[in-house]
Short mmCIF file of C-alpha atoms and ligand atoms in Angstrom, two decimals:
data_model
loop_
_atom_site.label_atom_id
_atom_site.label_comp_id
_atom_site.label_asym_id
_atom_site.label_seq_id
_atom_site.Cartn_x
_atom_site.Cartn_y
_atom_site.Cartn_z
CA MET A 258 4.77 -13.07 15.39
CA ASN A 259 5.86 -9.72 16.82
CA ASP A 260 5.88 -6.52 14.78
CA ALA A 261 9.63 -6.50 14.13
CA LYS A 262 9.47 -10.04 12.81
CA ILE A 263 6.51 -9.19 10.55
CA ILE A 264 8.45 -6.26 9.06
CA GLU A 265 11.52 -8.45 8.56
CA LYS A 266 9.46 -11.14 6.78
CA THR A 267 7.76 -8.51 4.64
CA ILE A 268 11.08 -7.00 3.55
CA GLU A 269 12.31 -10.46 2.61
CA HIS A 270 9.14 -11.18 0.61
CA VAL A 271 9.13 -7.84 -1.25
CA ARG A 272 12.81 -8.14 -2.17
CA GLU A 273 12.12 -11.53 -3.65
CA GLU A 274 8.95 -10.49 -5.48
CA LEU A 275 10.50 -7.37 -6.99
CA GLY A 276 13.78 -9.00 -7.95
CA GLU A 277 13.10 -8.66 -11.66
CA ALA A 278 11.20 -5.36 -11.59
CA GLU A 279 12.33 -2.46 -13.80
CA GLY A 280 14.45 0.33 -12.31
CA GLY A 281 11.71 2.72 -11.19
CA HIS A 282 9.73 0.12 -9.28
CA ASP A 283 12.39 -2.17 -7.91
CA TRP A 284 13.26 -3.05 -4.33
CA PHE A 285 15.37 0.11 -3.99
CA HIS A 286 12.31 2.27 -4.74
CA ILE A 287 10.53 0.45 -1.91
CA GLN A 288 13.52 0.91 0.37
CA ARG A 289 13.59 4.68 -0.28
CA VAL A 290 9.84 5.00 0.24
CA PHE A 291 10.07 2.95 3.45
CA ARG A 292 12.86 5.19 4.79
CA ASN A 293 11.01 8.40 3.88
CA THR A 294 7.85 6.99 5.43
CA LEU A 295 9.61 6.41 8.75
CA LEU A 296 11.19 9.86 8.58
CA ILE A 297 7.83 11.56 7.99
CA ALA A 298 6.04 9.33 10.53
CA ARG A 299 8.36 10.52 13.31
CA GLU A 300 6.57 13.88 13.24
CA GLU A 301 3.07 12.43 12.87
CA ASP A 302 0.58 10.70 15.10
CA VAL A 303 0.17 7.56 12.99
CA ASP A 304 0.16 3.78 13.37
CA VAL A 305 3.76 2.91 12.52
CA MET A 306 2.91 -0.70 11.68
CA VAL A 307 0.29 0.40 9.15
CA VAL A 308 2.54 2.92 7.40
CA SER A 309 5.49 0.50 7.38
CA LEU A 310 3.55 -2.37 5.83
CA ALA A 311 1.86 -0.06 3.34
CA ALA A 312 5.19 1.45 2.25
CA LEU A 313 6.72 -2.01 1.82
CA LEU A 314 3.76 -3.51 -0.06
CA HIS A 315 2.46 -0.53 -2.07
CA ASP A 316 4.03 -1.55 -5.40
CA ILE A 317 3.91 -5.32 -5.01
CA ALA A 318 2.08 -5.59 -8.35
CA ASP A 319 1.74 -2.40 -10.39
CA ALA A 320 -1.27 -2.41 -12.72
CA LYS A 321 0.92 -1.05 -15.54
CA PHE A 322 2.80 -4.34 -15.63
CA HIS A 323 -0.26 -6.55 -15.14
CA SER A 324 -2.41 -5.60 -18.16
CA GLY A 325 -3.95 -2.71 -16.24
CA ASP A 326 -5.39 -4.94 -13.47
CA GLU A 327 -5.65 -2.66 -10.42
CA LYS A 328 -6.95 -5.35 -8.09
CA ILE A 329 -3.94 -7.63 -8.23
CA GLY A 330 -1.63 -5.48 -6.04
CA PRO A 331 -4.05 -5.09 -3.11
CA LYS A 332 -5.03 -8.76 -3.42
CA LYS A 333 -1.43 -9.98 -3.28
CA ALA A 334 -0.68 -7.74 -0.30
CA ASP A 335 -3.80 -8.98 1.46
CA SER A 336 -3.01 -12.66 1.10
CA PHE A 337 0.61 -12.10 2.12
CA MET A 338 -0.47 -10.33 5.32
CA ARG A 339 -2.98 -13.09 6.01
CA SER A 340 -0.17 -15.62 5.76
CA LEU A 341 1.70 -13.71 8.49
CA LYS A 342 -1.48 -13.37 10.58
CA VAL A 343 -1.31 -9.58 10.59
CA PRO A 344 -4.31 -8.40 12.68
CA ALA A 345 -7.38 -7.76 10.48
CA LYS A 346 -7.68 -4.08 11.35
CA THR A 347 -4.09 -3.36 10.33
CA ARG A 348 -4.34 -5.56 7.24
CA LYS A 349 -7.52 -3.88 5.99
CA HIS A 350 -6.11 -0.43 6.48
CA VAL A 351 -2.94 -1.34 4.56
CA VAL A 352 -5.02 -2.72 1.67
CA LYS A 353 -7.05 0.52 1.54
CA ILE A 354 -3.85 2.53 1.35
CA ILE A 355 -2.49 0.41 -1.50
CA GLU A 356 -5.75 0.80 -3.41
CA ASN A 357 -5.68 4.56 -3.06
CA ILE A 358 -2.05 5.65 -3.11
CA SER A 359 -1.35 6.11 -6.80
CA PHE A 360 -1.23 9.41 -8.64
CA LYS A 361 -3.50 8.21 -11.41
CA ASN A 362 -6.13 7.02 -8.93
CA SER A 363 -6.06 10.48 -7.39
CA LEU A 364 -7.09 11.76 -10.85
CA ASP A 365 -10.19 9.58 -10.78
CA THR A 366 -13.02 11.96 -9.91
CA ARG A 367 -15.78 9.35 -9.94
CA LYS A 368 -14.77 7.72 -6.68
CA LYS A 369 -15.12 9.13 -3.19
CA PRO A 370 -11.54 8.95 -2.00
CA PHE A 371 -10.49 6.99 1.07
CA ARG A 372 -8.64 9.17 3.55
CA SER A 373 -6.41 8.51 6.54
CA ARG A 374 -3.34 10.18 7.97
CA GLU A 375 -1.46 6.92 7.39
CA LEU A 376 -2.31 7.05 3.67
CA GLU A 377 -1.11 10.65 3.51
CA VAL A 378 2.23 9.79 5.11
CA VAL A 379 2.97 6.92 2.71
CA ARG A 380 1.71 8.91 -0.26
CA ASP A 381 4.04 11.80 0.56
CA ALA A 382 6.94 9.36 0.83
CA ASP A 383 6.05 7.75 -2.52
CA ARG A 384 5.64 11.13 -4.20
CA LEU A 385 9.00 12.35 -2.93
CA ASP A 386 10.61 9.47 -4.81
CA ALA A 387 9.10 10.77 -8.06
CA MET A 388 10.78 14.16 -7.49
CA GLY A 389 14.32 15.55 -7.50
CA ALA A 390 17.36 13.72 -8.85
CA ILE A 391 15.83 10.31 -8.24
CA GLY A 392 12.53 11.38 -9.79
CA ILE A 393 14.31 12.57 -12.95
CA ALA A 394 16.23 9.29 -13.21
CA ARG A 395 13.01 7.31 -12.76
CA ALA A 396 11.14 9.34 -15.36
CA PHE A 397 13.78 8.77 -18.05
CA SER A 398 14.11 5.15 -17.06
CA TYR A 399 10.35 4.72 -17.44
CA GLY A 400 10.39 6.69 -20.70
CA GLY A 401 13.05 4.38 -22.10
CA PHE A 402 11.16 1.32 -20.92
CA ALA A 403 8.02 2.61 -22.69
CA GLY A 404 9.87 3.77 -25.82
CA ARG A 405 9.11 7.48 -25.31
CA LYS A 406 10.99 10.40 -26.83
CA LEU A 407 13.14 12.46 -24.46
CA TYR A 408 11.59 15.70 -25.67
CA ASP A 409 9.69 17.07 -28.65
CA PRO A 410 9.05 20.83 -28.76
CA ASP A 411 6.04 20.24 -31.06
CA ILE A 412 4.15 18.11 -28.53
CA SER A 413 2.79 20.24 -25.68
CA PRO A 414 2.23 18.87 -22.22
CA ASN A 415 -1.29 18.61 -20.80
CA PRO A 416 -1.20 19.22 -17.04
CA LYS A 417 -4.97 18.72 -16.67
CA MET A 418 -5.31 15.12 -17.78
CA SER A 419 -8.06 12.81 -16.56
CA LYS A 420 -7.16 9.37 -15.28
CA ALA A 421 -7.97 7.80 -18.70
CA GLU A 422 -5.89 10.37 -20.61
CA TYR A 423 -2.97 9.99 -18.20
CA LYS A 424 -2.98 6.22 -18.63
CA LYS A 425 -2.91 6.27 -22.41
CA SER A 426 -0.60 9.26 -22.78
CA ASN A 427 2.59 8.46 -24.70
CA GLY A 428 4.12 11.92 -24.82
CA PRO A 429 7.81 12.70 -24.43
CA THR A 430 9.36 12.29 -20.99
CA ILE A 431 9.94 16.03 -20.57
CA ASN A 432 6.14 16.47 -20.76
CA HIS A 433 5.78 14.16 -17.77
CA PHE A 434 7.45 16.87 -15.67
CA TYR A 435 4.54 19.22 -16.42
CA GLU A 436 1.90 16.52 -16.25
CA LYS A 437 2.97 15.08 -12.90
CA LEU A 438 6.37 15.80 -11.36
CA LEU A 439 6.03 19.58 -11.00
CA LEU A 440 2.50 19.23 -9.62
CA LEU A 441 3.54 17.07 -6.70
CA LYS A 442 4.95 19.84 -4.50
CA ASP A 443 1.47 21.27 -3.96
CA LYS A 444 -0.06 17.89 -3.25
CA MET A 445 1.95 17.05 -0.14
CA HIS A 446 0.02 16.39 3.07
CA THR A 447 2.65 16.60 5.81
CA ASP A 448 5.06 19.35 6.91
CA THR A 449 8.11 17.10 6.58
CA GLY A 450 6.96 16.01 3.12
CA ARG A 451 6.41 19.60 2.04
CA LYS A 452 9.84 20.67 3.21
CA LEU A 453 11.63 17.88 1.35
CA ALA A 454 9.44 18.44 -1.72
CA GLU A 455 10.42 22.13 -1.96
CA ASP A 456 14.10 21.27 -2.45
CA ARG A 457 13.40 18.51 -4.93
CA HIS A 458 11.03 20.75 -6.87
CA GLN A 459 13.64 23.48 -7.20
CA PHE A 460 16.19 20.91 -8.36
CA MET A 461 13.84 19.82 -11.17
CA LEU A 462 13.29 23.44 -12.27
CA ASN A 463 17.05 23.96 -12.44
CA TYR A 464 17.38 20.74 -14.38
CA LEU A 465 14.77 21.79 -16.96
CA GLU A 466 16.40 25.17 -17.41
CA GLU A 467 19.72 23.50 -18.16
CA PHE A 468 18.02 20.92 -20.40
CA TYR A 469 16.51 23.63 -22.64
CA ARG A 470 19.77 25.57 -22.66
CA GLU A 471 21.63 22.56 -23.97
CA TRP A 472 18.78 21.63 -26.34
CA ASN A 473 18.91 25.06 -27.91
CA GLY A 474 22.65 24.88 -28.31
CA SER A 475 23.39 27.88 -26.15
CA ALA A 476 26.44 28.01 -23.95
P1 LIG B 289 1.45 6.31 -10.24
O1 LIG B 289 1.15 4.84 -10.10
O2 LIG B 289 1.39 7.08 -8.98
O3 LIG B 289 0.72 6.93 -11.36
P2 LIG B 289 3.70 5.49 -11.60
O4 LIG B 289 3.79 4.12 -11.06
O5 LIG B 289 3.05 5.71 -12.91
O6 LIG B 289 2.97 6.41 -10.57
O7 LIG B 289 5.11 6.12 -11.65
C1 LIG B 289 6.28 5.39 -11.40
C2 LIG B 289 7.49 6.19 -11.85
O8 LIG B 289 7.51 6.26 -13.26
C3 LIG B 289 7.46 7.62 -11.33
O9 LIG B 289 8.76 8.05 -11.03
C4 LIG B 289 6.87 8.37 -12.48
O10 LIG B 289 7.24 9.71 -12.48
C5 LIG B 289 7.40 7.60 -13.68
N1 LIG B 289 6.48 7.71 -14.79
C6 LIG B 289 5.17 7.37 -14.83
N2 LIG B 289 4.61 7.69 -16.02
C7 LIG B 289 5.60 8.25 -16.74
C8 LIG B 289 5.69 8.81 -18.04
N3 LIG B 289 4.64 8.87 -18.85
N4 LIG B 289 6.87 9.30 -18.45
C9 LIG B 289 7.95 9.28 -17.63
N5 LIG B 289 7.94 8.76 -16.39
C10 LIG B 289 6.80 8.27 -15.95
NI1 LIG B 290 5.79 3.60 -5.43
#
């Protein structure tokens, strides 16, 4: 199978698998991450097949929706790529990226992190989708899904959470801005990612300012 055909088959598979996923992790999230990945990759010396497959397969089974099982996503991606006879070197690299891409795994200080430029490209693309107008929509969608409050002035955010604290946190959605979304701008790896992140970051700051203004009943 040639590369174009592999990508086409993968898109088909992911669309099917994620058909019933909630708003923040559905096929359209994957589509946005895939597009941003290609945009960022244009300026980078990376293996386009690796970043494409990783972008498409990175959320194939999120641990949050599988009783916290972090192995199931990489495993599913691996067996799917085997079924398409993706070359072993590409397949293994993609699996590594999926194992290491998430924000909460980046909070895990016990493990020596895997690094590659390909991982950094896909991670930037995924992080961009947690920022700006889309990021705000996804945060409130997730908050609703998890039964969180919008905001509670008596519960302060904790921007220095460990992986364990982050996973069991059930604070209001506004706190998530301080615990993750506003930290992303300084965690970008590529120039294109950084540039796009700046705009989205500023948009979130403006949004918060307006949110508090309305909350406090001022005109
Ligand atoms: P990661 O796997 O990198 O930790 P997630 O899968 O948790 O990222 O995040 C998916 C989406 O849901 C993101 O847009 C993220 O901002 C949002 N999200 C995650 N946790 C929360 C939360 N506690 N409150 C609001 N939104 C959240
Ligand atoms: Ni994602």
